Amino acid sequence: MVLALVMVVKNVLIVDDEKPFLLSLTDGLAAYAKDFEVLTALNGKEALKVLDSTGVDLVVTDLRMPKMDGFELLAHMSGQYPAIPVIVMTAYGTPAIEERLQDMGTFHYLEKPLEFNVLADMIFDALEAGSSPDRIHGVSLAAFLQLLEMENKTCTLTVKSRGREGHLYFVKGVLMQAEVGKVKGEEAALDIVTWDNVAMEIQYTCTVKKKSIGSPLAEILMEGFRIKDEKAEKESVGEKEEKMDVKKLNGIITSLAEDLGDALLTTDIWAVADGQSIAGYKSNPKAAALFNRMGKLLDNALQGGKLSGIDTHYMLHLKNDTIMMGMPLGDYQWGLLVDAKKAQLGLLMNVIIPDTITAIKSALGV
Amino acid sequence: MDIKKLNKLIDDLKKEFGDALLATDIWANADGQILVGYNSLPEAAALMNQIAQQIADTLKEADFPPLDKFTSFNLQGGHTTFTLVFKDYHWGMLFDTTKIQLGLLLNVIAPKCIEGFHEALSK
């Protein structure tokens, strides 16, 4: 077998208004010519021309530049080139600022004066991250807002996402006001910061004079992240519920009740996360709660003791001659209590349980 | 306690189940120490003893009846545990899930084991 290795040289665009600095960077990074080619631009406007004409894999940009600065460039890139990773350079950073930006984790930050090996390492990291399909590229809204605050910017930022439009007003880096349609203030700010796939436009004017937002930006961003996570979790639960065929589940339970007759005392199918029953026969919340606890107990105890977890079922014979059976089904569980004297255990174990598990899994979409 | 009788019960179990039976142990609830066994698994016995205690506590807290005759866990990896519950002891068995005849175990062997164990205790 012949393996053909094709080396693809990537393009790194460095944007800075200091010509000698650009030249020294180009020279210093020439050692990595087999991995990436360095393109340069003296301001945002020039950078846009390069971006429009050449396939750029990474942008390394200063923030303070004439004609079009780094903020305008980043805002433009958020709409036109959202997938291109970005490294921001600034001469005005402090360790606290650096830590905050690194914590954002969405783009890379470098403090001037630069060390070639540090810059090269960061370029390789950013290029690698840029090629990962799972990663958010470019600059995030949260990181951009933090930069505006840290650079004491006075501006109006227009944010667009999925047909929505909002405005954030900054005076000397302080978030004064936010609006989305008729909604204003902190409520609007909290809404905007949860948007994703945003395109931004920045104007260096701000008509707002009165501060209507009490919380600091960092708090709004943190709360925004929390709301976003909560929303994502709800959507995920919603998607699962959409996949679920509750009618079919009820049909399965009815059929099970017919098969087992009066041997079946109670049965429920519930979500492990909240213990809430989805379908059941003679539903018994107390029993469902016990089953839920029991399932977790067994999983923790068995796996904590380095044994494998429960596969298809567990079975407990209780003093009143009932059998408690629990079946884990991913995010759900099915439990039943049967009268040991009346149940045909052979039929239950060999036919009813395996068939019912298959049918329930299909109805749950797991 | 008639240890000879217990060993005889374990021999009978081996004969009944052949290579479906991977291991079996009888242990004391108080300390989880094994009295008699075949392919003994002291760590597993200690763990199962602990789990039995936790199950008992959970049932009690939920105001449910306590464990009576047995527990059985169908485990990932093709193993099934079956544990007979006695007042001061447990008799644990580990089976190959693909080979175990559960009907035979539940309806024939388990009642015999329970009866034989009580006889061994009474001596």
Coordinates of C-alpha atoms in Angstrom, one line a residue:
Chain A
M1 CA 0.0 0.0 0.0
V2 CA 1.3 3.5 -0.9
L3 CA 0.5 6.3 1.5
A4 CA 0.5 9.7 -0.1
L5 CA 1.1 12.5 2.5
V6 CA 0.0 15.9 1.3
M7 CA 1.3 18.8 3.3
V8 CA -1.0 21.7 3.3
V9 CA 0.6 25.0 4.2
K10 CA -1.8 27.3 6.0
N11 CA -2.2 31.0 5.8
V12 CA -1.8 33.1 8.9
L13 CA -2.8 36.8 8.6
I14 CA -1.1 39.2 11.0
V15 CA -2.6 42.6 11.4
D16 CA -0.7 45.4 13.1
D17 CA 0.0 49.1 12.3
E18 CA 3.7 48.9 13.2
K19 CA 5.6 48.0 10.1
P20 CA 8.9 47.1 11.9
F21 CA 7.0 44.9 14.3
L22 CA 5.3 43.1 11.3
L23 CA 8.7 42.7 9.6
S24 CA 10.3 41.2 12.7
L25 CA 7.3 38.8 13.1
T26 CA 7.5 37.7 9.5
D27 CA 11.3 37.1 9.9
G28 CA 10.9 35.3 13.2
L29 CA 8.1 33.0 11.9
A30 CA 10.0 32.2 8.7
A31 CA 11.4 29.1 10.5
Y32 CA 7.9 27.6 10.4
A33 CA 7.4 28.2 6.6
K34 CA 6.7 24.5 6.0
D35 CA 3.7 24.7 8.3
F36 CA 2.2 28.1 7.7
E37 CA 2.8 31.2 5.5
V38 CA 2.6 34.6 7.1
L39 CA 0.5 37.3 5.4
T40 CA 0.4 40.9 6.8
A41 CA -1.9 43.9 6.9
L42 CA -1.4 47.3 8.5
N43 CA -5.0 47.8 9.6
G44 CA -8.5 46.2 9.6
K45 CA -9.3 47.6 6.1
E46 CA -6.2 45.9 4.6
A47 CA -7.0 42.8 6.5
L48 CA -10.5 42.6 5.0
K49 CA -9.0 42.8 1.5
V50 CA -6.7 39.9 2.3
L51 CA -9.5 37.9 3.8
D52 CA -11.7 38.6 0.8
S53 CA -9.0 37.5 -1.7
T54 CA -7.1 34.7 0.1
G55 CA -8.0 31.7 2.0
V56 CA -6.9 32.7 5.5
D57 CA -6.8 30.0 8.3
L58 CA -6.0 32.2 11.2
V59 CA -6.0 35.9 12.1
V60 CA -3.6 37.4 14.6
T61 CA -4.6 41.0 15.2
D62 CA -3.8 44.0 17.3
L63 CA -6.7 46.0 18.7
R64 CA -5.6 49.6 18.3
M65 CA -5.0 50.6 14.7
P66 CA -5.9 53.5 12.5
K67 CA -8.5 53.4 9.7
M68 CA -10.2 50.2 10.9
D69 CA -9.2 48.9 14.3
G70 CA -9.2 45.4 15.7
F71 CA -12.7 45.6 17.1
E72 CA -14.2 46.6 13.8
L73 CA -12.2 43.8 12.1
L74 CA -13.4 41.2 14.7
A75 CA -17.0 42.5 14.4
H76 CA -16.8 42.2 10.6
M77 CA -15.3 38.7 10.9
S78 CA -18.1 37.6 13.2
G79 CA -20.5 38.0 10.3
Q80 CA -18.4 37.2 7.3
Y81 CA -15.7 34.8 8.6
P82 CA -17.1 33.3 11.8
A83 CA -15.1 30.0 11.4
I84 CA -11.6 31.6 11.3
P85 CA -9.9 31.4 14.6
V86 CA -8.5 34.6 16.1
I87 CA -5.5 35.6 18.3
V88 CA -5.7 39.0 19.8
M89 CA -2.5 40.9 20.6
T90 CA -2.5 44.0 22.9
A91 CA 0.1 46.0 24.6
Y92 CA -2.3 47.1 27.3
G93 CA -3.0 43.8 29.0
T94 CA -2.6 42.9 32.6
P95 CA -2.4 39.5 34.2
A96 CA -6.0 39.9 35.4
I97 CA -7.2 40.7 31.9
E98 CA -5.2 37.8 30.5
E99 CA -6.7 35.4 33.0
R100 CA -10.2 36.6 32.2
L101 CA -9.7 36.2 28.5
Q102 CA -8.1 32.8 28.8
D103 CA -11.1 31.8 31.0
M104 CA -13.4 32.7 28.1
G105 CA -11.7 29.9 26.2
T106 CA -13.1 31.0 22.9
F107 CA -10.1 32.7 21.4
H108 CA -6.4 33.3 22.1
Y109 CA -4.9 36.3 23.7
L110 CA -1.3 37.5 23.5
E111 CA 0.4 40.4 25.4
K112 CA 3.0 42.5 23.7
P113 CA 6.0 42.4 23.6
L114 CA 5.7 39.0 22.0
E115 CA 8.1 36.0 22.2
F116 CA 8.4 34.2 18.9
N117 CA 8.2 30.7 20.4
V118 CA 5.1 31.6 22.5
L119 CA 3.4 33.1 19.4
A120 CA 4.4 30.1 17.3
D121 CA 2.9 27.7 19.9
M122 CA -0.3 29.7 20.0
I123 CA -0.5 29.7 16.2
F124 CA -0.2 26.0 16.1
D125 CA -2.8 25.6 18.9
A126 CA -5.2 27.9 17.1
L127 CA -4.7 26.2 13.7
E128 CA -5.3 22.8 15.3
A129 CA -8.4 24.1 17.1
G130 CA -9.6 25.7 13.9
S131 CA -9.5 22.4 12.1
S132 CA -11.6 20.7 14.8
P133 CA -15.3 20.5 13.8
D134 CA -16.5 20.4 17.4
R135 CA -15.0 23.7 18.4
I136 CA -16.5 27.2 18.3
H137 CA -14.2 29.3 16.1
G138 CA -13.6 33.0 15.7
V139 CA -14.4 35.4 18.5
S140 CA -17.4 34.9 20.8
L141 CA -19.8 37.7 21.8
A142 CA -18.8 37.3 25.4
A143 CA -15.1 37.6 24.7
F144 CA -15.8 40.6 22.4
L145 CA -17.8 42.4 25.2
Q146 CA -15.0 41.8 27.7
L147 CA -12.5 43.3 25.3
L148 CA -14.7 46.4 24.9
E149 CA -14.9 46.8 28.6
M150 CA -11.2 46.3 29.1
E151 CA -10.3 48.7 26.4
N152 CA -12.7 51.3 27.8
K153 CA -14.5 51.6 24.5
T154 CA -17.4 54.0 23.9
C155 CA -19.6 52.5 21.2
T156 CA -22.9 51.0 20.1
L157 CA -22.7 47.3 19.3
T158 CA -25.4 45.9 17.1
V159 CA -25.8 42.1 17.5
K160 CA -27.7 39.9 15.0
S161 CA -28.6 36.3 15.4
R162 CA -31.2 34.1 13.7
G163 CA -33.3 37.0 12.6
R164 CA -33.1 38.9 15.9
E165 CA -31.3 42.2 16.4
G166 CA -30.2 43.8 19.6
H167 CA -28.1 46.8 20.7
L168 CA -25.6 47.2 23.5
Y169 CA -24.4 50.6 24.5
F170 CA -21.0 51.2 26.1
V171 CA -19.5 54.4 27.5
K172 CA -15.8 54.1 28.4
G173 CA -16.1 50.4 28.7
V174 CA -19.2 50.4 30.9
L175 CA -22.4 48.7 29.7
M176 CA -25.0 51.5 30.0
Q177 CA -28.0 50.1 28.2
A178 CA -29.2 47.2 26.0
E179 CA -32.3 46.8 23.9
V180 CA -34.0 44.1 21.9
G181 CA -37.2 45.5 20.3
K182 CA -39.2 47.0 23.1
V183 CA -37.3 45.2 25.9
K184 CA -34.6 47.3 27.5
G185 CA -32.0 47.2 30.3
E186 CA -30.7 44.1 32.0
E187 CA -33.4 41.8 30.6
A188 CA -32.4 42.7 27.1
A189 CA -28.7 42.4 27.9
L190 CA -29.3 38.9 29.4
D191 CA -31.2 37.9 26.3
I192 CA -28.5 39.1 23.9
V193 CA -25.5 37.5 25.7
T194 CA -27.2 34.1 25.3
W195 CA -27.4 34.3 21.5
D196 CA -25.0 32.2 19.4
N197 CA -23.9 32.4 15.8
V198 CA -23.8 36.2 16.1
A199 CA -22.8 38.8 13.6
M200 CA -21.7 42.1 15.1
E201 CA -21.4 45.7 13.9
I202 CA -19.6 48.3 15.9
Q203 CA -20.1 52.1 15.7
Y204 CA -17.9 54.4 17.8
T205 CA -20.8 56.6 18.9
C206 CA -23.2 56.1 21.9
T207 CA -26.3 58.2 22.3
V208 CA -27.2 56.7 25.7
K209 CA -26.1 58.9 28.6
K210 CA -28.0 57.3 31.5
K211 CA -26.9 54.0 32.9
S212 CA -29.8 51.6 33.1
I213 CA -27.9 48.4 33.8
G214 CA -26.9 47.9 37.4
S215 CA -25.0 44.6 37.3
P216 CA -21.4 44.5 36.1
L217 CA -20.7 42.9 32.7
A218 CA -19.0 39.9 34.1
E219 CA -22.1 39.1 36.2
I220 CA -24.4 39.5 33.2
L221 CA -22.2 37.2 31.2
M222 CA -22.1 34.5 34.0
E223 CA -25.9 34.7 34.3
G224 CA -26.2 34.5 30.5
F225 CA -24.1 31.3 30.5
R226 CA -26.3 29.8 33.2
I227 CA -29.5 30.7 31.3
K228 CA -27.9 29.3 28.1
D229 CA -27.0 26.0 29.8
E230 CA -30.4 25.7 31.3
K231 CA -32.0 26.4 27.9
A232 CA -29.8 23.8 26.2
E233 CA -30.7 21.2 28.9
K234 CA -34.5 21.9 28.4
E235 CA -34.1 21.6 24.6
S236 CA -32.3 18.3 25.0
V237 CA -35.1 17.0 27.3
G238 CA -37.7 18.3 24.8
E239 CA -36.0 16.6 21.9
K240 CA -36.0 13.3 23.9
E241 CA -39.7 13.7 24.7
E242 CA -40.5 14.5 21.1
K243 CA -38.8 11.2 20.1
M244 CA -40.9 9.3 22.7
D245 CA -44.1 7.7 21.6
V246 CA -46.2 7.9 24.8
K247 CA -49.3 6.3 23.2
K248 CA -47.2 3.3 22.3
L249 CA -45.8 3.2 25.9
N250 CA -49.3 3.1 27.3
G251 CA -50.2 0.4 24.8
I252 CA -47.2 -1.7 26.0
I253 CA -48.2 -1.3 29.6
T254 CA -51.8 -2.3 28.9
S255 CA -50.6 -5.4 27.1
L256 CA -48.3 -6.2 30.0
A257 CA -51.2 -5.9 32.5
E258 CA -53.3 -8.2 30.3
D259 CA -50.4 -10.8 30.1
L260 CA -49.7 -10.8 33.9
G261 CA -53.3 -10.4 35.1
D262 CA -53.6 -9.9 38.9
A263 CA -50.0 -11.0 39.4
L264 CA -49.0 -7.4 38.4
L265 CA -49.3 -5.1 41.4
T266 CA -47.9 -1.9 39.9
T267 CA -45.6 -0.8 37.1
D268 CA -44.1 2.5 36.0
I269 CA -41.7 3.8 33.4
W270 CA -39.9 7.0 34.6
A271 CA -37.1 9.4 33.7
V272 CA -34.1 8.8 36.0
A273 CA -33.3 12.6 36.1
D274 CA -36.5 13.6 38.0
G275 CA -38.2 10.3 38.9
Q276 CA -41.4 11.4 37.1
S277 CA -43.5 8.6 35.7
I278 CA -44.1 8.7 31.9
A279 CA -46.5 5.7 31.7
G280 CA -47.7 3.2 34.3
Y281 CA -50.3 0.8 35.5
K282 CA -51.7 1.3 39.0
S283 CA -49.0 3.9 39.2
N284 CA -47.4 4.1 42.6
P285 CA -45.2 7.2 43.0
K286 CA -43.7 5.8 46.2
A287 CA -42.7 2.6 44.5
A288 CA -41.3 4.6 41.5
A289 CA -39.2 6.8 43.9
L290 CA -37.9 3.6 45.6
F291 CA -37.0 2.0 42.2
N292 CA -35.3 5.2 41.2
R293 CA -33.2 5.2 44.4
M294 CA -32.5 1.5 44.1
G295 CA -31.3 1.8 40.6
K296 CA -28.8 4.5 41.5
L297 CA -27.8 2.6 44.6
L298 CA -27.0 -0.6 42.7
D299 CA -25.1 1.3 39.9
N300 CA -23.0 3.2 42.4
A301 CA -22.3 0.2 44.7
L302 CA -21.5 -2.3 41.9
Q303 CA -19.4 0.1 39.8
G304 CA -17.7 1.6 43.0
G305 CA -16.8 -2.0 43.9
K306 CA -15.3 -2.5 40.4
L307 CA -18.1 -4.8 39.2
S308 CA -20.1 -4.3 36.1
G309 CA -23.3 -2.4 36.4
I310 CA -26.8 -3.8 36.0
D311 CA -27.4 -5.0 32.4
T312 CA -31.0 -5.9 31.7
H313 CA -32.6 -6.2 35.2
Y314 CA -32.3 -6.7 38.9
M315 CA -34.8 -8.6 41.0
L316 CA -35.5 -8.5 44.8
H317 CA -37.8 -10.9 46.7
L318 CA -39.6 -9.0 49.5
K319 CA -41.1 -10.2 52.7
N320 CA -44.8 -9.9 51.6
D321 CA -44.0 -12.3 48.8
T322 CA -43.7 -9.7 46.1
I323 CA -40.9 -9.4 43.6
M324 CA -39.5 -6.1 42.8
M325 CA -37.9 -5.9 39.3
G326 CA -36.0 -2.9 37.9
M327 CA -34.9 -2.5 34.3
P328 CA -32.4 0.3 33.4
L329 CA -33.1 1.9 30.0
G330 CA -30.5 4.6 29.6
D331 CA -32.0 7.9 30.9
Y332 CA -35.2 5.9 31.9
Q333 CA -36.1 3.0 34.1
W334 CA -38.9 0.5 34.1
G335 CA -40.0 -1.0 37.3
L336 CA -42.6 -3.5 38.4
L337 CA -43.9 -5.2 41.5
V338 CA -45.4 -8.6 41.0
D339 CA -47.1 -11.1 43.3
A340 CA -44.6 -14.0 43.6
K341 CA -47.4 -16.5 44.2
K342 CA -49.4 -15.6 41.2
A343 CA -46.6 -14.7 38.6
Q344 CA -45.3 -17.4 36.3
L345 CA -41.6 -16.4 36.7
G346 CA -40.4 -18.5 33.8
L347 CA -42.8 -16.7 31.4
L348 CA -42.0 -13.4 33.0
M349 CA -38.2 -13.8 32.8
N350 CA -37.9 -15.5 29.5
V351 CA -40.7 -14.0 27.4
I352 CA -42.5 -11.0 28.9
I353 CA -39.5 -9.0 30.3
P354 CA -37.2 -9.3 27.2
D355 CA -40.1 -8.6 24.7
T356 CA -41.3 -5.7 26.8
I357 CA -37.8 -4.2 27.2
T358 CA -37.4 -4.2 23.4
A359 CA -40.9 -2.6 22.9
I360 CA -40.3 0.1 25.6
K361 CA -36.9 1.0 24.2
S362 CA -38.4 1.5 20.7
A363 CA -41.2 3.7 22.1
L364 CA -38.7 5.7 24.2
G365 CA -36.4 6.1 21.1
V366 CA -33.4 4.8 23.0
Chain B
M1 CA -23.6 -25.4 62.2
D2 CA -23.1 -28.5 60.1
I3 CA -20.2 -27.5 57.8
K4 CA -20.2 -30.9 56.1
K5 CA -23.8 -30.4 55.2
L6 CA -23.0 -27.0 53.8
N7 CA -20.2 -28.4 51.6
K8 CA -22.5 -31.1 50.4
L9 CA -25.1 -28.4 49.4
I10 CA -22.4 -26.6 47.4
D11 CA -21.3 -29.9 45.7
D12 CA -24.9 -30.5 44.8
L13 CA -25.2 -27.0 43.3
K14 CA -22.0 -27.6 41.2
K15 CA -23.5 -30.8 39.9
E16 CA -26.9 -29.2 39.1
F17 CA -25.4 -26.3 37.2
G18 CA -22.1 -27.6 35.8
D19 CA -20.1 -24.8 34.1
A20 CA -23.0 -22.4 34.4
L21 CA -21.9 -21.9 38.0
L22 CA -18.8 -19.7 38.1
A23 CA -18.5 -19.2 41.9
T24 CA -20.5 -19.5 45.1
D25 CA -19.9 -18.5 48.7
I26 CA -21.8 -18.5 51.9
W27 CA -20.8 -15.6 54.2
A28 CA -21.8 -14.2 57.6
N29 CA -23.7 -10.9 57.4
A30 CA -21.9 -9.6 60.5
D31 CA -18.5 -9.4 58.9
G32 CA -18.9 -10.6 55.3
Q33 CA -16.4 -13.4 56.0
I34 CA -16.8 -16.6 53.9
L35 CA -17.8 -19.9 55.7
V36 CA -17.7 -22.2 52.7
G37 CA -17.5 -21.7 49.0
Y38 CA -16.4 -22.8 45.5
N39 CA -14.1 -20.6 43.4
S40 CA -14.5 -18.2 46.3
L41 CA -14.6 -14.5 45.6
P42 CA -14.0 -12.8 49.0
E43 CA -14.1 -9.2 47.6
A44 CA -17.3 -9.9 45.7
A45 CA -18.8 -11.5 48.8
A46 CA -17.9 -8.4 50.9
L47 CA -19.4 -6.1 48.3
M48 CA -22.6 -8.1 48.0
N49 CA -22.9 -8.1 51.8
Q50 CA -22.6 -4.3 51.8
I51 CA -25.1 -4.0 48.9
A52 CA -27.6 -6.2 50.8
Q53 CA -27.3 -3.9 53.8
Q54 CA -27.8 -0.8 51.6
I55 CA -30.9 -2.4 50.0
A56 CA -32.3 -3.2 53.4
D57 CA -31.8 0.4 54.5
T58 CA -33.4 1.8 51.4
L59 CA -36.4 -0.5 51.6
K60 CA -36.8 0.4 55.3
E61 CA -36.6 4.2 54.6
A62 CA -39.2 3.8 51.8
D63 CA -41.5 2.0 54.2
F64 CA -41.4 -1.2 52.1
P65 CA -41.3 -4.8 53.3
P66 CA -37.7 -6.1 53.9
L67 CA -35.8 -8.5 51.7
D68 CA -37.0 -12.0 52.1
K69 CA -35.7 -14.9 50.0
F70 CA -33.3 -13.6 47.3
T71 CA -31.8 -10.9 45.2
S72 CA -30.7 -11.4 41.6
F73 CA -28.7 -9.0 39.4
N74 CA -28.2 -9.4 35.7
L75 CA -24.8 -7.8 35.1
Q76 CA -23.1 -6.4 32.1
G77 CA -20.5 -8.8 30.8
G78 CA -22.7 -11.8 30.8
H79 CA -22.8 -12.6 34.6
T80 CA -25.8 -13.0 36.8
T81 CA -25.7 -13.0 40.6
F82 CA -28.2 -14.8 42.7
T83 CA -28.1 -14.4 46.5
L84 CA -30.2 -16.3 49.0
V85 CA -31.0 -14.1 52.0
F86 CA -31.0 -15.7 55.5
K87 CA -31.3 -14.0 58.9
D88 CA -27.5 -14.0 59.7
Y89 CA -26.0 -15.3 56.4
H90 CA -26.1 -14.8 52.7
W91 CA -25.5 -17.5 50.0
G92 CA -24.2 -15.8 46.9
M93 CA -23.9 -17.5 43.5
L94 CA -22.3 -16.2 40.3
F95 CA -23.6 -17.6 37.0
D96 CA -22.8 -17.4 33.3
T97 CA -26.0 -15.6 32.1
T98 CA -26.0 -17.5 28.8
K99 CA -26.0 -20.9 30.6
I100 CA -28.1 -20.5 33.6
Q101 CA -31.6 -22.1 33.7
L102 CA -33.4 -19.5 35.8
G103 CA -36.6 -21.5 36.0
L104 CA -34.7 -24.5 37.5
L105 CA -32.8 -22.2 39.9
L106 CA -35.9 -20.3 41.1
N107 CA -38.4 -23.2 41.3
V108 CA -36.3 -26.2 42.2
I109 CA -32.8 -25.5 43.3
A110 CA -33.4 -22.3 45.4
P111 CA -36.1 -24.0 47.6
K112 CA -33.8 -27.0 48.1
C113 CA -30.8 -24.8 49.0
I114 CA -33.0 -22.8 51.5
E115 CA -34.3 -26.0 53.1
G116 CA -30.8 -27.6 53.2
F117 CA -29.2 -24.5 54.7
H118 CA -31.8 -24.3 57.5
E119 CA -31.1 -28.0 58.3
A120 CA -27.4 -27.3 58.4
L121 CA -28.0 -24.4 60.7
S122 CA -30.2 -26.3 63.1
K123 CA -27.5 -28.8 63.9

